[in-house]
mmCIF file of C-alpha atoms in Angstrom:
data_model
loop_
_atom_site.group_PDB
_atom_site.id
_atom_site.type_symbol
_atom_site.label_atom_id
_atom_site.label_comp_id
_atom_site.label_asym_id
_atom_site.label_seq_id
_atom_site.Cartn_x
_atom_site.Cartn_y
_atom_site.Cartn_z
ATOM 1 C CA UNK A 1 -232.998 95.675 165.533
ATOM 2 C CA UNK A 2 -230.305 93.016 166.453
ATOM 3 C CA UNK A 3 -226.618 94.153 165.870
ATOM 4 C CA UNK A 4 -224.942 91.516 163.635
ATOM 5 C CA UNK A 5 -221.181 90.373 162.887
ATOM 6 C CA UNK A 6 -220.814 93.402 160.340
ATOM 7 C CA UNK A 7 -220.658 95.391 163.234
ATOM 8 C CA UNK A 8 -218.225 94.238 164.968
ATOM 9 C CA UNK A 9 -215.974 93.474 161.799
ATOM 10 C CA UNK A 10 -213.103 96.350 160.322
ATOM 11 C CA UNK A 11 -214.029 99.203 158.140
ATOM 12 C CA UNK A 12 -213.540 98.601 154.420
ATOM 13 C CA UNK A 13 -211.673 101.270 152.902
ATOM 14 C CA UNK A 14 -214.199 100.922 149.298
ATOM 15 C CA UNK A 15 -217.241 100.374 151.098
ATOM 16 C CA UNK A 16 -216.604 103.652 153.635
ATOM 17 C CA UNK A 17 -215.820 105.604 150.283
ATOM 18 C CA UNK A 18 -218.987 104.410 147.988
ATOM 19 C CA UNK A 19 -221.119 105.268 151.318
ATOM 20 C CA UNK A 20 -219.535 109.104 151.484
ATOM 21 C CA UNK A 21 -219.523 108.933 147.832
ATOM 22 C CA UNK A 22 -223.097 108.532 148.101
ATOM 23 C CA UNK A 23 -223.927 111.778 150.338
ATOM 24 C CA UNK A 24 -221.292 113.379 148.340
ATOM 25 C CA UNK A 25 -223.364 113.007 145.228
ATOM 26 C CA UNK A 26 -226.434 114.118 146.901
ATOM 27 C CA UNK A 27 -225.234 116.871 148.369
ATOM 28 C CA UNK A 28 -223.760 118.306 145.285
ATOM 29 C CA UNK A 29 -226.543 117.900 143.434
ATOM 30 C CA UNK A 30 -228.200 121.150 145.405
ATOM 31 C CA UNK A 31 -226.968 124.343 143.378
ATOM 32 C CA UNK A 32 -227.512 126.022 147.301
ATOM 33 C CA UNK A 33 -225.146 123.735 148.179
ATOM 34 C CA UNK A 34 -222.639 124.663 145.888
ATOM 35 C CA UNK A 35 -223.045 128.475 146.425
ATOM 36 C CA UNK A 36 -222.915 128.432 149.801
ATOM 37 C CA UNK A 37 -219.807 126.237 149.955
ATOM 38 C CA UNK A 38 -217.452 127.846 147.209
ATOM 39 C CA UNK A 39 -219.262 131.242 146.517
ATOM 40 C CA UNK A 40 -219.852 132.169 149.909
ATOM 41 C CA UNK A 41 -216.105 132.305 150.811
ATOM 42 C CA UNK A 42 -214.594 133.760 148.262
ATOM 43 C CA UNK A 43 -217.292 136.977 148.615
ATOM 44 C CA UNK A 44 -218.036 137.626 151.902
ATOM 45 C CA UNK A 45 -214.346 137.796 153.380
ATOM 46 C CA UNK A 46 -212.635 140.128 150.357
ATOM 47 C CA UNK A 47 -215.655 141.995 151.015
ATOM 48 C CA UNK A 48 -215.502 141.845 154.705
ATOM 49 C CA UNK A 49 -211.523 142.241 155.134
ATOM 50 C CA UNK A 50 -211.492 144.626 152.157
ATOM 51 C CA UNK A 51 -214.403 146.478 151.244
ATOM 52 C CA UNK A 52 -215.450 147.586 154.808
ATOM 53 C CA UNK A 53 -212.089 149.387 154.861
ATOM 54 C CA UNK A 54 -212.348 151.072 151.500
ATOM 55 C CA UNK A 55 -215.611 151.962 151.732
ATOM 56 C CA UNK A 56 -214.819 153.573 155.199
ATOM 57 C CA UNK A 57 -211.990 155.116 154.101
ATOM 58 C CA UNK A 58 -214.015 156.512 150.973
ATOM 59 C CA UNK A 59 -216.635 158.323 153.348
ATOM 60 C CA UNK A 60 -213.943 159.396 155.848
ATOM 61 C CA UNK A 61 -212.301 160.773 153.064
ATOM 62 C CA UNK A 62 -215.531 162.313 151.663
ATOM 63 C CA UNK A 63 -216.068 163.481 155.429
ATOM 64 C CA UNK A 64 -212.841 165.513 155.224
ATOM 65 C CA UNK A 65 -213.300 166.765 151.529
ATOM 66 C CA UNK A 66 -216.667 168.554 152.261
ATOM 67 C CA UNK A 67 -217.429 171.677 153.746
ATOM 68 C CA UNK A 68 -219.588 171.325 156.826
ATOM 69 C CA UNK A 69 -222.510 174.138 157.709
ATOM 70 C CA UNK A 70 -221.293 174.456 161.739
ATOM 71 C CA UNK A 71 -223.193 177.493 163.347
ATOM 72 C CA UNK A 72 -221.872 180.120 165.040
ATOM 73 C CA UNK A 73 -223.677 182.065 168.534
ATOM 74 C CA UNK A 74 -221.389 184.509 169.984
ATOM 75 C CA UNK A 75 -218.701 186.267 168.866
ATOM 76 C CA UNK A 76 -215.516 184.161 168.003
ATOM 77 C CA UNK A 77 -212.296 185.498 167.357
ATOM 78 C CA UNK A 78 -211.006 185.938 163.920
ATOM 79 C CA UNK A 79 -207.537 184.089 163.528
ATOM 80 C CA UNK A 80 -210.592 181.252 164.874
ATOM 81 C CA UNK A 81 -212.720 181.350 162.477
ATOM 82 C CA UNK A 82 -210.317 181.633 159.603
ATOM 83 C CA UNK A 83 -208.501 178.406 161.327
ATOM 84 C CA UNK A 84 -212.291 177.083 160.828
ATOM 85 C CA UNK A 85 -213.179 177.991 157.443
ATOM 86 C CA UNK A 86 -209.340 176.985 156.611
ATOM 87 C CA UNK A 87 -208.551 175.230 153.096
ATOM 88 C CA UNK A 88 -205.689 172.727 154.186
ATOM 89 C CA UNK A 89 -204.070 169.694 152.234
ATOM 90 C CA UNK A 90 -206.105 167.101 151.339
ATOM 91 C CA UNK A 91 -208.692 168.609 153.343
ATOM 92 C CA UNK A 92 -211.725 171.578 153.513
ATOM 93 C CA UNK A 93 -212.802 173.905 156.898
ATOM 94 C CA UNK A 94 -216.606 174.525 157.103
ATOM 95 C CA UNK A 95 -218.663 177.126 156.436
ATOM 96 C CA UNK A 96 -219.800 179.277 159.731
ATOM 97 C CA UNK A 97 -223.726 179.805 159.008
ATOM 98 C CA UNK A 98 -225.834 182.003 162.057
ATOM 99 C CA UNK A 99 -228.385 180.051 164.454
ATOM 100 C CA UNK A 100 -230.585 181.094 167.447
ATOM 101 C CA UNK A 101 -230.803 177.713 168.585
ATOM 102 C CA UNK A 102 -227.751 175.076 168.941
ATOM 103 C CA UNK A 103 -230.303 172.183 169.870
ATOM 104 C CA UNK A 104 -233.323 172.733 167.556
ATOM 105 C CA UNK A 105 -229.714 173.793 164.542
ATOM 106 C CA UNK A 106 -228.154 170.146 165.494
ATOM 107 C CA UNK A 107 -231.479 168.374 165.814
ATOM 108 C CA UNK A 108 -233.429 170.255 162.577
ATOM 109 C CA UNK A 109 -230.023 169.279 160.811
ATOM 110 C CA UNK A 110 -229.725 172.691 159.489
ATOM 111 C CA UNK A 111 -226.157 172.912 161.289
ATOM 112 C CA UNK A 112 -223.827 169.128 161.037
ATOM 113 C CA UNK A 113 -222.346 171.403 164.896
ATOM 114 C CA UNK A 114 -222.613 174.648 166.583
ATOM 115 C CA UNK A 115 -220.174 176.612 168.377
ATOM 116 C CA UNK A 116 -222.045 178.976 171.268
ATOM 117 C CA UNK A 117 -219.239 181.220 173.345
ATOM 118 C CA UNK A 118 -221.384 182.970 176.143
ATOM 119 C CA UNK A 119 -218.057 185.103 176.663
ATOM 120 C CA UNK A 120 -215.883 185.996 174.418
ATOM 121 C CA UNK A 121 -212.902 184.189 174.094
ATOM 122 C CA UNK A 122 -209.103 185.183 174.665
ATOM 123 C CA UNK A 123 -207.270 186.228 171.541
ATOM 124 C CA UNK A 124 -203.522 185.396 173.924
ATOM 125 C CA UNK A 125 -202.221 182.909 176.229
ATOM 126 C CA UNK A 126 -202.112 184.622 179.990
ATOM 127 C CA UNK A 127 -203.943 183.614 183.228
ATOM 128 C CA UNK A 128 -207.917 183.678 181.149
ATOM 129 C CA UNK A 129 -209.420 181.184 179.916
ATOM 130 C CA UNK A 130 -212.500 180.763 177.928
ATOM 131 C CA UNK A 131 -215.406 178.268 177.278
ATOM 132 C CA UNK A 132 -216.615 177.170 173.708
ATOM 133 C CA UNK A 133 -219.459 174.904 173.489
ATOM 134 C CA UNK A 134 -219.949 172.602 170.910
ATOM 135 C CA UNK A 135 -223.102 170.744 170.563
ATOM 136 C CA UNK A 136 -223.511 167.844 167.826
ATOM 137 C CA UNK A 137 -224.946 164.452 167.685
ATOM 138 C CA UNK A 138 -222.034 162.692 169.463
ATOM 139 C CA UNK A 139 -222.690 159.151 169.056
ATOM 140 C CA UNK A 140 -223.236 160.262 165.291
ATOM 141 C CA UNK A 141 -220.479 158.057 163.464
ATOM 142 C CA UNK A 142 -220.657 161.146 160.477
ATOM 143 C CA UNK A 143 -220.589 164.076 162.952
ATOM 144 C CA UNK A 144 -218.137 162.586 164.848
ATOM 145 C CA UNK A 145 -215.575 162.171 161.394
ATOM 146 C CA UNK A 146 -216.888 165.557 159.546
ATOM 147 C CA UNK A 147 -217.715 168.628 161.157
ATOM 148 C CA UNK A 148 -216.990 167.531 165.394
ATOM 149 C CA UNK A 149 -213.638 166.514 164.116
ATOM 150 C CA UNK A 150 -212.977 169.696 162.182
ATOM 151 C CA UNK A 151 -214.108 171.880 164.838
ATOM 152 C CA UNK A 152 -211.516 169.953 167.360
ATOM 153 C CA UNK A 153 -208.897 169.934 165.236
ATOM 154 C CA UNK A 154 -208.910 173.719 164.735
ATOM 155 C CA UNK A 155 -209.688 174.934 167.990
ATOM 156 C CA UNK A 156 -206.311 172.579 169.464
ATOM 157 C CA UNK A 157 -204.628 174.731 166.476
ATOM 158 C CA UNK A 158 -206.054 178.245 167.335
ATOM 159 C CA UNK A 159 -204.844 177.115 171.391
ATOM 160 C CA UNK A 160 -201.014 175.974 170.489
ATOM 161 C CA UNK A 161 -200.861 179.236 168.115
ATOM 162 C CA UNK A 162 -202.152 181.289 171.040
ATOM 163 C CA UNK A 163 -199.020 179.419 173.036
ATOM 164 C CA UNK A 164 -196.768 179.521 170.600
ATOM 165 C CA UNK A 165 -197.425 183.511 170.735
ATOM 166 C CA UNK A 166 -197.064 183.344 174.446
ATOM 167 C CA UNK A 167 -193.602 181.539 174.640
ATOM 168 C CA UNK A 168 -191.523 183.189 171.832
ATOM 169 C CA UNK A 169 -192.615 186.030 174.021
ATOM 170 C CA UNK A 170 -191.270 185.580 176.754
ATOM 171 C CA UNK A 171 -188.349 183.427 174.794
ATOM 172 C CA UNK A 172 -188.870 180.175 174.756
ATOM 173 C CA UNK A 173 -189.485 177.437 172.867
ATOM 174 C CA UNK A 174 -192.628 175.248 172.390
ATOM 175 C CA UNK A 175 -190.674 172.261 173.426
ATOM 176 C CA UNK A 176 -190.551 173.560 177.520
ATOM 177 C CA UNK A 177 -194.270 172.313 177.350
ATOM 178 C CA UNK A 178 -193.036 168.704 175.779
ATOM 179 C CA UNK A 179 -189.831 168.032 177.840
ATOM 180 C CA UNK A 180 -189.908 164.045 177.307
ATOM 181 C CA UNK A 181 -191.796 162.667 174.727
ATOM 182 C CA UNK A 182 -192.708 159.386 173.948
ATOM 183 C CA UNK A 183 -191.838 157.083 170.387
ATOM 184 C CA UNK A 184 -194.601 154.616 170.193
ATOM 185 C CA UNK A 185 -192.217 151.359 168.856
ATOM 186 C CA UNK A 186 -194.721 148.333 167.877
ATOM 187 C CA UNK A 187 -193.023 144.950 169.336
ATOM 188 C CA UNK A 188 -195.318 143.339 168.071
ATOM 189 C CA UNK A 189 -194.405 140.517 165.420
ATOM 190 C CA UNK A 190 -195.183 140.920 161.434
ATOM 191 C CA UNK A 191 -197.573 138.812 160.988
ATOM 192 C CA UNK A 192 -200.027 140.414 163.828
ATOM 193 C CA UNK A 193 -199.148 143.621 162.676
ATOM 194 C CA UNK A 194 -200.382 143.157 159.221
ATOM 195 C CA UNK A 195 -203.102 141.057 160.220
ATOM 196 C CA UNK A 196 -204.121 143.916 162.884
ATOM 197 C CA UNK A 197 -208.547 143.399 163.542
ATOM 198 C CA UNK A 198 -208.504 140.882 161.609
ATOM 199 C CA UNK A 199 -207.218 138.245 163.783
ATOM 200 C CA UNK A 200 -210.223 138.040 166.026
ATOM 201 C CA UNK A 201 -212.500 137.636 163.130
ATOM 202 C CA UNK A 202 -210.258 134.624 161.233
ATOM 203 C CA UNK A 203 -211.452 132.098 164.046
ATOM 204 C CA UNK A 204 -214.836 132.728 163.693
ATOM 205 C CA UNK A 205 -215.318 132.961 160.373
ATOM 206 C CA UNK A 206 -212.989 129.672 159.669
ATOM 207 C CA UNK A 207 -214.972 127.694 161.925
ATOM 208 C CA UNK A 208 -218.838 129.365 160.246
ATOM 209 C CA UNK A 209 -217.269 128.127 157.518
ATOM 210 C CA UNK A 210 -216.925 124.825 158.761
ATOM 211 C CA UNK A 211 -219.887 124.425 160.422
ATOM 212 C CA UNK A 212 -222.413 125.608 157.215
ATOM 213 C CA UNK A 213 -220.157 123.464 155.007
ATOM 214 C CA UNK A 214 -220.867 120.134 156.056
ATOM 215 C CA UNK A 215 -224.106 121.030 158.027
ATOM 216 C CA UNK A 216 -225.814 120.031 154.992
ATOM 217 C CA UNK A 217 -224.418 116.911 154.080
ATOM 218 C CA UNK A 218 -225.064 115.510 157.276
ATOM 219 C CA UNK A 219 -228.457 116.561 158.327
ATOM 220 C CA UNK A 220 -229.560 115.395 154.561
ATOM 221 C CA UNK A 221 -227.855 112.045 154.761
ATOM 222 C CA UNK A 222 -229.196 111.337 158.526
ATOM 223 C CA UNK A 223 -232.318 113.113 158.839
ATOM 224 C CA UNK A 224 -233.190 113.914 155.426
ATOM 225 C CA UNK A 225 -232.591 109.926 154.718
ATOM 226 C CA UNK A 226 -234.707 109.163 157.356
ATOM 227 C CA UNK A 227 -237.156 111.422 156.351
ATOM 228 C CA UNK A 228 -237.227 109.952 152.730
ATOM 229 C CA UNK A 229 -237.316 106.183 154.389
ATOM 230 C CA UNK A 230 -233.801 105.483 152.535
ATOM 231 C CA UNK A 231 -231.457 105.099 155.412
ATOM 232 C CA UNK A 232 -233.135 101.323 155.703
ATOM 233 C CA UNK A 233 -232.215 100.515 152.967
ATOM 234 C CA UNK A 234 -228.505 101.402 153.426
ATOM 235 C CA UNK A 235 -228.414 99.360 156.925
ATOM 236 C CA UNK A 236 -229.532 96.451 155.635
ATOM 237 C CA UNK A 237 -227.139 96.606 152.526
ATOM 238 C CA UNK A 238 -223.870 94.243 152.320
ATOM 239 C CA UNK A 239 -222.383 97.414 154.312
ATOM 240 C CA UNK A 240 -221.227 97.394 158.612
ATOM 241 C CA UNK A 241 -223.021 99.470 160.750
ATOM 242 C CA UNK A 242 -218.856 101.031 161.375
ATOM 243 C CA UNK A 243 -219.114 102.350 157.896
ATOM 244 C CA UNK A 244 -222.394 103.921 157.212
ATOM 245 C CA UNK A 245 -221.120 105.818 160.035
ATOM 246 C CA UNK A 246 -217.050 106.703 158.678
ATOM 247 C CA UNK A 247 -218.821 106.818 155.196
ATOM 248 C CA UNK A 248 -221.335 109.901 156.266
ATOM 249 C CA UNK A 249 -218.788 111.323 158.471
ATOM 250 C CA UNK A 250 -215.884 111.301 155.437
ATOM 251 C CA UNK A 251 -218.642 113.117 152.907
ATOM 252 C CA UNK A 252 -219.376 115.295 155.796
ATOM 253 C CA UNK A 253 -215.632 115.951 156.848
ATOM 254 C CA UNK A 254 -214.408 116.827 153.019
ATOM 255 C CA UNK A 255 -217.795 119.371 152.578
ATOM 256 C CA UNK A 256 -217.003 121.166 156.100
ATOM 257 C CA UNK A 257 -213.045 121.374 154.348
ATOM 258 C CA UNK A 258 -214.278 122.164 150.819
ATOM 259 C CA UNK A 259 -215.750 125.507 152.449
ATOM 260 C CA UNK A 260 -212.867 125.940 154.761
ATOM 261 C CA UNK A 261 -210.079 125.677 151.805
ATOM 262 C CA UNK A 262 -212.590 128.636 149.925
ATOM 263 C CA UNK A 263 -212.618 130.298 153.436
ATOM 264 C CA UNK A 264 -208.827 130.170 153.812
ATOM 265 C CA UNK A 265 -208.121 130.783 150.384
ATOM 266 C CA UNK A 266 -210.239 134.441 150.753
ATOM 267 C CA UNK A 267 -208.325 134.948 153.332
ATOM 268 C CA UNK A 268 -204.379 134.699 151.689
ATOM 269 C CA UNK A 269 -206.395 136.444 147.778
ATOM 270 C CA UNK A 270 -207.974 138.751 149.816
ATOM 271 C CA UNK A 271 -203.946 139.448 151.669
ATOM 272 C CA UNK A 272 -202.325 139.797 148.395
ATOM 273 C CA UNK A 273 -204.838 142.586 146.693
ATOM 274 C CA UNK A 274 -204.777 144.260 149.833
ATOM 275 C CA UNK A 275 -200.964 144.120 149.554
ATOM 276 C CA UNK A 276 -201.104 145.627 146.124
ATOM 277 C CA UNK A 277 -203.579 148.077 146.675
ATOM 278 C CA UNK A 278 -201.695 149.368 150.412
ATOM 279 C CA UNK A 279 -198.518 150.093 147.808
ATOM 280 C CA UNK A 280 -200.429 152.160 145.754
ATOM 281 C CA UNK A 281 -202.399 154.053 148.307
ATOM 282 C CA UNK A 282 -205.579 152.429 147.060
ATOM 283 C CA UNK A 283 -206.484 151.781 150.585
ATOM 284 C CA UNK A 284 -205.920 153.417 153.680
ATOM 285 C CA UNK A 285 -203.082 151.343 155.901
ATOM 286 C CA UNK A 286 -204.253 153.206 158.958
ATOM 287 C CA UNK A 287 -207.945 152.386 157.900
ATOM 288 C CA UNK A 288 -207.251 148.935 156.786
ATOM 289 C CA UNK A 289 -205.820 148.096 160.402
ATOM 290 C CA UNK A 290 -208.624 149.634 162.338
ATOM 291 C CA UNK A 291 -211.793 147.085 160.385
ATOM 292 C CA UNK A 292 -209.459 144.681 158.261
ATOM 293 C CA UNK A 293 -205.771 143.761 157.974
ATOM 294 C CA UNK A 294 -204.187 141.147 155.584
ATOM 295 C CA UNK A 295 -203.692 137.639 155.808
ATOM 296 C CA UNK A 296 -199.699 136.577 155.798
ATOM 297 C CA UNK A 297 -198.703 132.689 156.403
ATOM 298 C CA UNK A 298 -195.373 131.611 156.496
ATOM 299 C CA UNK A 299 -195.102 127.405 155.560
ATOM 300 C CA UNK A 300 -195.086 126.255 158.721
ATOM 301 C CA UNK A 301 -198.014 128.601 160.205
ATOM 302 C CA UNK A 302 -199.556 126.654 156.778
ATOM 303 C CA UNK A 303 -198.569 123.416 157.947
ATOM 304 C CA UNK A 304 -200.268 124.403 161.374
ATOM 305 C CA UNK A 305 -203.325 125.963 160.183
ATOM 306 C CA UNK A 306 -204.387 123.171 158.002
ATOM 307 C CA UNK A 307 -203.985 120.810 160.689
ATOM 308 C CA UNK A 308 -205.568 122.577 163.035
ATOM 309 C CA UNK A 309 -208.369 122.762 160.438
ATOM 310 C CA UNK A 310 -208.638 119.536 159.863
ATOM 311 C CA UNK A 311 -208.815 117.869 162.866
ATOM 312 C CA UNK A 312 -212.062 120.932 163.279
ATOM 313 C CA UNK A 313 -213.585 119.405 160.517
ATOM 314 C CA UNK A 314 -213.755 116.447 161.773
ATOM 315 C CA UNK A 315 -214.936 117.446 165.469
ATOM 316 C CA UNK A 316 -217.972 119.825 163.858
ATOM 317 C CA UNK A 317 -218.700 116.476 161.318
ATOM 318 C CA UNK A 318 -219.086 114.546 164.147
ATOM 319 C CA UNK A 319 -221.333 116.544 166.211
ATOM 320 C CA UNK A 320 -223.244 117.147 163.227
ATOM 321 C CA UNK A 321 -223.694 113.534 162.492
ATOM 322 C CA UNK A 322 -224.427 112.279 165.961
ATOM 323 C CA UNK A 323 -226.645 115.119 166.737
ATOM 324 C CA UNK A 324 -228.450 114.743 163.408
ATOM 325 C CA UNK A 325 -228.811 110.888 163.560
ATOM 326 C CA UNK A 326 -231.653 111.554 166.279
ATOM 327 C CA UNK A 327 -234.113 113.674 164.822
ATOM 328 C CA UNK A 328 -236.751 112.213 162.928
ATOM 329 C CA UNK A 329 -237.226 115.109 160.174
ATOM 330 C CA UNK A 330 -234.916 117.740 158.309
ATOM 331 C CA UNK A 331 -236.648 120.599 159.972
ATOM 332 C CA UNK A 332 -236.083 118.669 162.656
ATOM 333 C CA UNK A 333 -232.811 118.141 162.774
ATOM 334 C CA UNK A 334 -231.917 121.735 161.633
ATOM 335 C CA UNK A 335 -233.129 123.052 165.179
ATOM 336 C CA UNK A 336 -230.742 120.384 167.019
ATOM 337 C CA UNK A 337 -227.197 122.259 164.907
ATOM 338 C CA UNK A 338 -228.869 125.568 165.406
ATOM 339 C CA UNK A 339 -227.154 126.106 168.566
ATOM 340 C CA UNK A 340 -223.647 125.389 167.518
ATOM 341 C CA UNK A 341 -223.485 128.479 165.893
ATOM 342 C CA UNK A 342 -223.950 130.221 169.308
ATOM 343 C CA UNK A 343 -221.062 127.689 170.324
ATOM 344 C CA UNK A 344 -218.658 129.215 167.467
ATOM 345 C CA UNK A 345 -219.884 132.954 167.430
ATOM 346 C CA UNK A 346 -219.520 133.161 171.790
ATOM 347 C CA UNK A 347 -216.094 131.758 171.863
ATOM 348 C CA UNK A 348 -215.193 134.417 169.228
ATOM 349 C CA UNK A 349 -216.487 136.952 170.469
ATOM 350 C CA UNK A 350 -214.799 136.399 173.788
ATOM 351 C CA UNK A 351 -211.126 135.795 171.931
ATOM 352 C CA UNK A 352 -211.245 140.040 171.442
ATOM 353 C CA UNK A 353 -210.636 139.946 175.201
ATOM 354 C CA UNK A 354 -207.529 137.067 175.320
ATOM 355 C CA UNK A 355 -205.189 140.060 176.195
ATOM 356 C CA UNK A 356 -206.157 140.426 179.236
ATOM 357 C CA UNK A 357 -206.219 136.705 179.963
ATOM 358 C CA UNK A 358 -203.486 134.983 181.029
ATOM 359 C CA UNK A 359 -204.183 132.124 178.230
ATOM 360 C CA UNK A 360 -202.813 128.867 179.909
ATOM 361 C CA UNK A 361 -201.555 125.733 178.444
ATOM 362 C CA UNK A 362 -204.600 123.490 179.021
ATOM 363 C CA UNK A 363 -206.498 125.738 177.224
ATOM 364 C CA UNK A 364 -205.532 124.715 174.083
ATOM 365 C CA UNK A 365 -206.777 120.962 174.909
ATOM 366 C CA UNK A 366 -210.486 122.204 175.034
ATOM 367 C CA UNK A 367 -211.530 120.729 172.320
ATOM 368 C CA UNK A 368 -213.330 123.597 169.568
ATOM 369 C CA UNK A 369 -212.557 126.095 172.065
ATOM 370 C CA UNK A 370 -208.365 125.513 172.191
ATOM 371 C CA UNK A 371 -208.655 125.416 168.143
ATOM 372 C CA UNK A 372 -210.095 128.870 168.232
ATOM 373 C CA UNK A 373 -207.315 130.305 170.463
ATOM 374 C CA UNK A 374 -204.446 128.341 168.611
ATOM 375 C CA UNK A 375 -206.051 130.196 165.411
ATOM 376 C CA UNK A 376 -205.191 133.223 166.250
ATOM 377 C CA UNK A 377 -201.933 132.106 167.220
ATOM 378 C CA UNK A 378 -201.146 131.156 163.275
ATOM 379 C CA UNK A 379 -202.577 134.754 162.608
ATOM 380 C CA UNK A 380 -200.638 136.557 164.857
ATOM 381 C CA UNK A 381 -197.667 134.063 164.046
ATOM 382 C CA UNK A 382 -197.210 132.961 167.812
ATOM 383 C CA UNK A 383 -198.154 129.581 167.051
ATOM 384 C CA UNK A 384 -195.834 126.365 168.469
ATOM 385 C CA UNK A 385 -195.838 122.700 167.823
ATOM 386 C CA UNK A 386 -197.101 122.185 172.089
ATOM 387 C CA UNK A 387 -200.086 123.885 171.565
ATOM 388 C CA UNK A 388 -200.734 123.051 167.879
ATOM 389 C CA UNK A 389 -200.542 118.999 168.764
ATOM 390 C CA UNK A 390 -202.696 119.612 171.703
ATOM 391 C CA UNK A 391 -205.215 121.668 169.878
ATOM 392 C CA UNK A 392 -205.556 118.719 167.541
ATOM 393 C CA UNK A 393 -205.162 115.620 169.885
ATOM 394 C CA UNK A 394 -208.154 117.367 171.875
ATOM 395 C CA UNK A 395 -210.426 117.326 168.777
ATOM 396 C CA UNK A 396 -209.373 114.116 167.717
ATOM 397 C CA UNK A 397 -210.666 113.025 170.668
ATOM 398 C CA UNK A 398 -213.696 114.699 170.671
ATOM 399 C CA UNK A 399 -214.414 112.707 167.432
ATOM 400 C CA UNK A 400 -213.755 109.793 168.571
ATOM 401 C CA UNK A 401 -215.981 110.040 171.096
ATOM 402 C CA UNK A 402 -218.877 111.834 169.172
ATOM 403 C CA UNK A 403 -218.147 108.717 166.230
ATOM 404 C CA UNK A 404 -218.732 106.338 169.184
ATOM 405 C CA UNK A 405 -221.892 108.027 170.404
ATOM 406 C CA UNK A 406 -222.516 108.176 166.683
ATOM 407 C CA UNK A 407 -221.972 104.178 165.734
ATOM 408 C CA UNK A 408 -224.181 103.318 169.173
ATOM 409 C CA UNK A 409 -226.921 104.991 167.338
ATOM 410 C CA UNK A 410 -226.582 103.302 164.424
ATOM 411 C CA UNK A 411 -227.377 99.919 166.146
ATOM 412 C CA UNK A 412 -230.896 101.584 168.034
ATOM 413 C CA UNK A 413 -234.137 100.740 166.607
ATOM 414 C CA UNK A 414 -235.465 103.507 168.956
ATOM 415 C CA UNK A 415 -233.376 105.695 167.004
ATOM 416 C CA UNK A 416 -233.414 104.614 163.160
ATOM 417 C CA UNK A 417 -236.528 104.707 163.084
ATOM 418 C CA UNK A 418 -237.894 107.138 164.891
ATOM 419 C CA UNK A 419 -239.277 108.781 161.978
#
């Protein structure tokens, strides 16, 4: 296929939009695409960032209110037995039962934990020290937050009680054991404190949604059209090759941005709901910080997020178009773009260890990955204009290179007619 004068002239915005609108209409007719573009980000994000902490909080709270069965082998001091079975504020003690085999009792579920005292335990602090064996499924989260945790707390309370009695008899205060106390003070920015573990999830989810949002349009407008035989009719119409590439890139970017917009809306909306629930004590703030967090952005950080996401959407769309045009069919195109999700997930997992790494300015100039680091900085409230500019420019340069490769591919017969 010989390139003609149409491929060398400038782009006509109206023609570019016509190609983009044609591809957008084809995508919007698929309800499944609309669900993944709009509903998925709005539903998944609240469930992940708010639903998980609420669920875990309720489960752990239920463990505190439930009286788990704890087996006993040997003799326990009366004070320790009272501490184990005592009902405190907001929690319930354990139920002590007699068992014969500690391992079998735990494995069969007869008892969630078993205490075994090989020898009599001391009833006062002094030179003697006793050993209390605690049998439990140590890798079991239910056991760790239930009977195991309650037994550990009860034994610690019993030890402190004996120590306090011994110090009082000697005329000493309990503070002699801790002459220096450490008072933690969180010096991280307010945004980083409120985000919690959510800060490391935002870059992965944001880029994943951008990829999923643009994938359907990119594949359908390239490999899908080749499979249906409609791409040839588009190329022989009075539309320049550059306008075809630009139109398909625009359509893919708009769909990716739509998904990115709704995902950002989901993050911010969830943050507002979380703030309200935290004030009303509906959700445990500590559980929220461990498993989730809330996204709060200033106007400056919001503007930086929008610019970065726009450049990432362009880069991902260019990658999708450049890869999909080589495929003979829609299925083959899916095999080409499937590894892209790993290019997002694996670096996003590495971000969890970013505190151990020395992040230099050059890292922000790495296409795609630099944007992940920049989005992480935005969520933590640490983004700078220089790092934002470096990430955006790197993505735009990558987009220009891939767009040029796609334009070259649209002018080669062996690529266009591979089906």
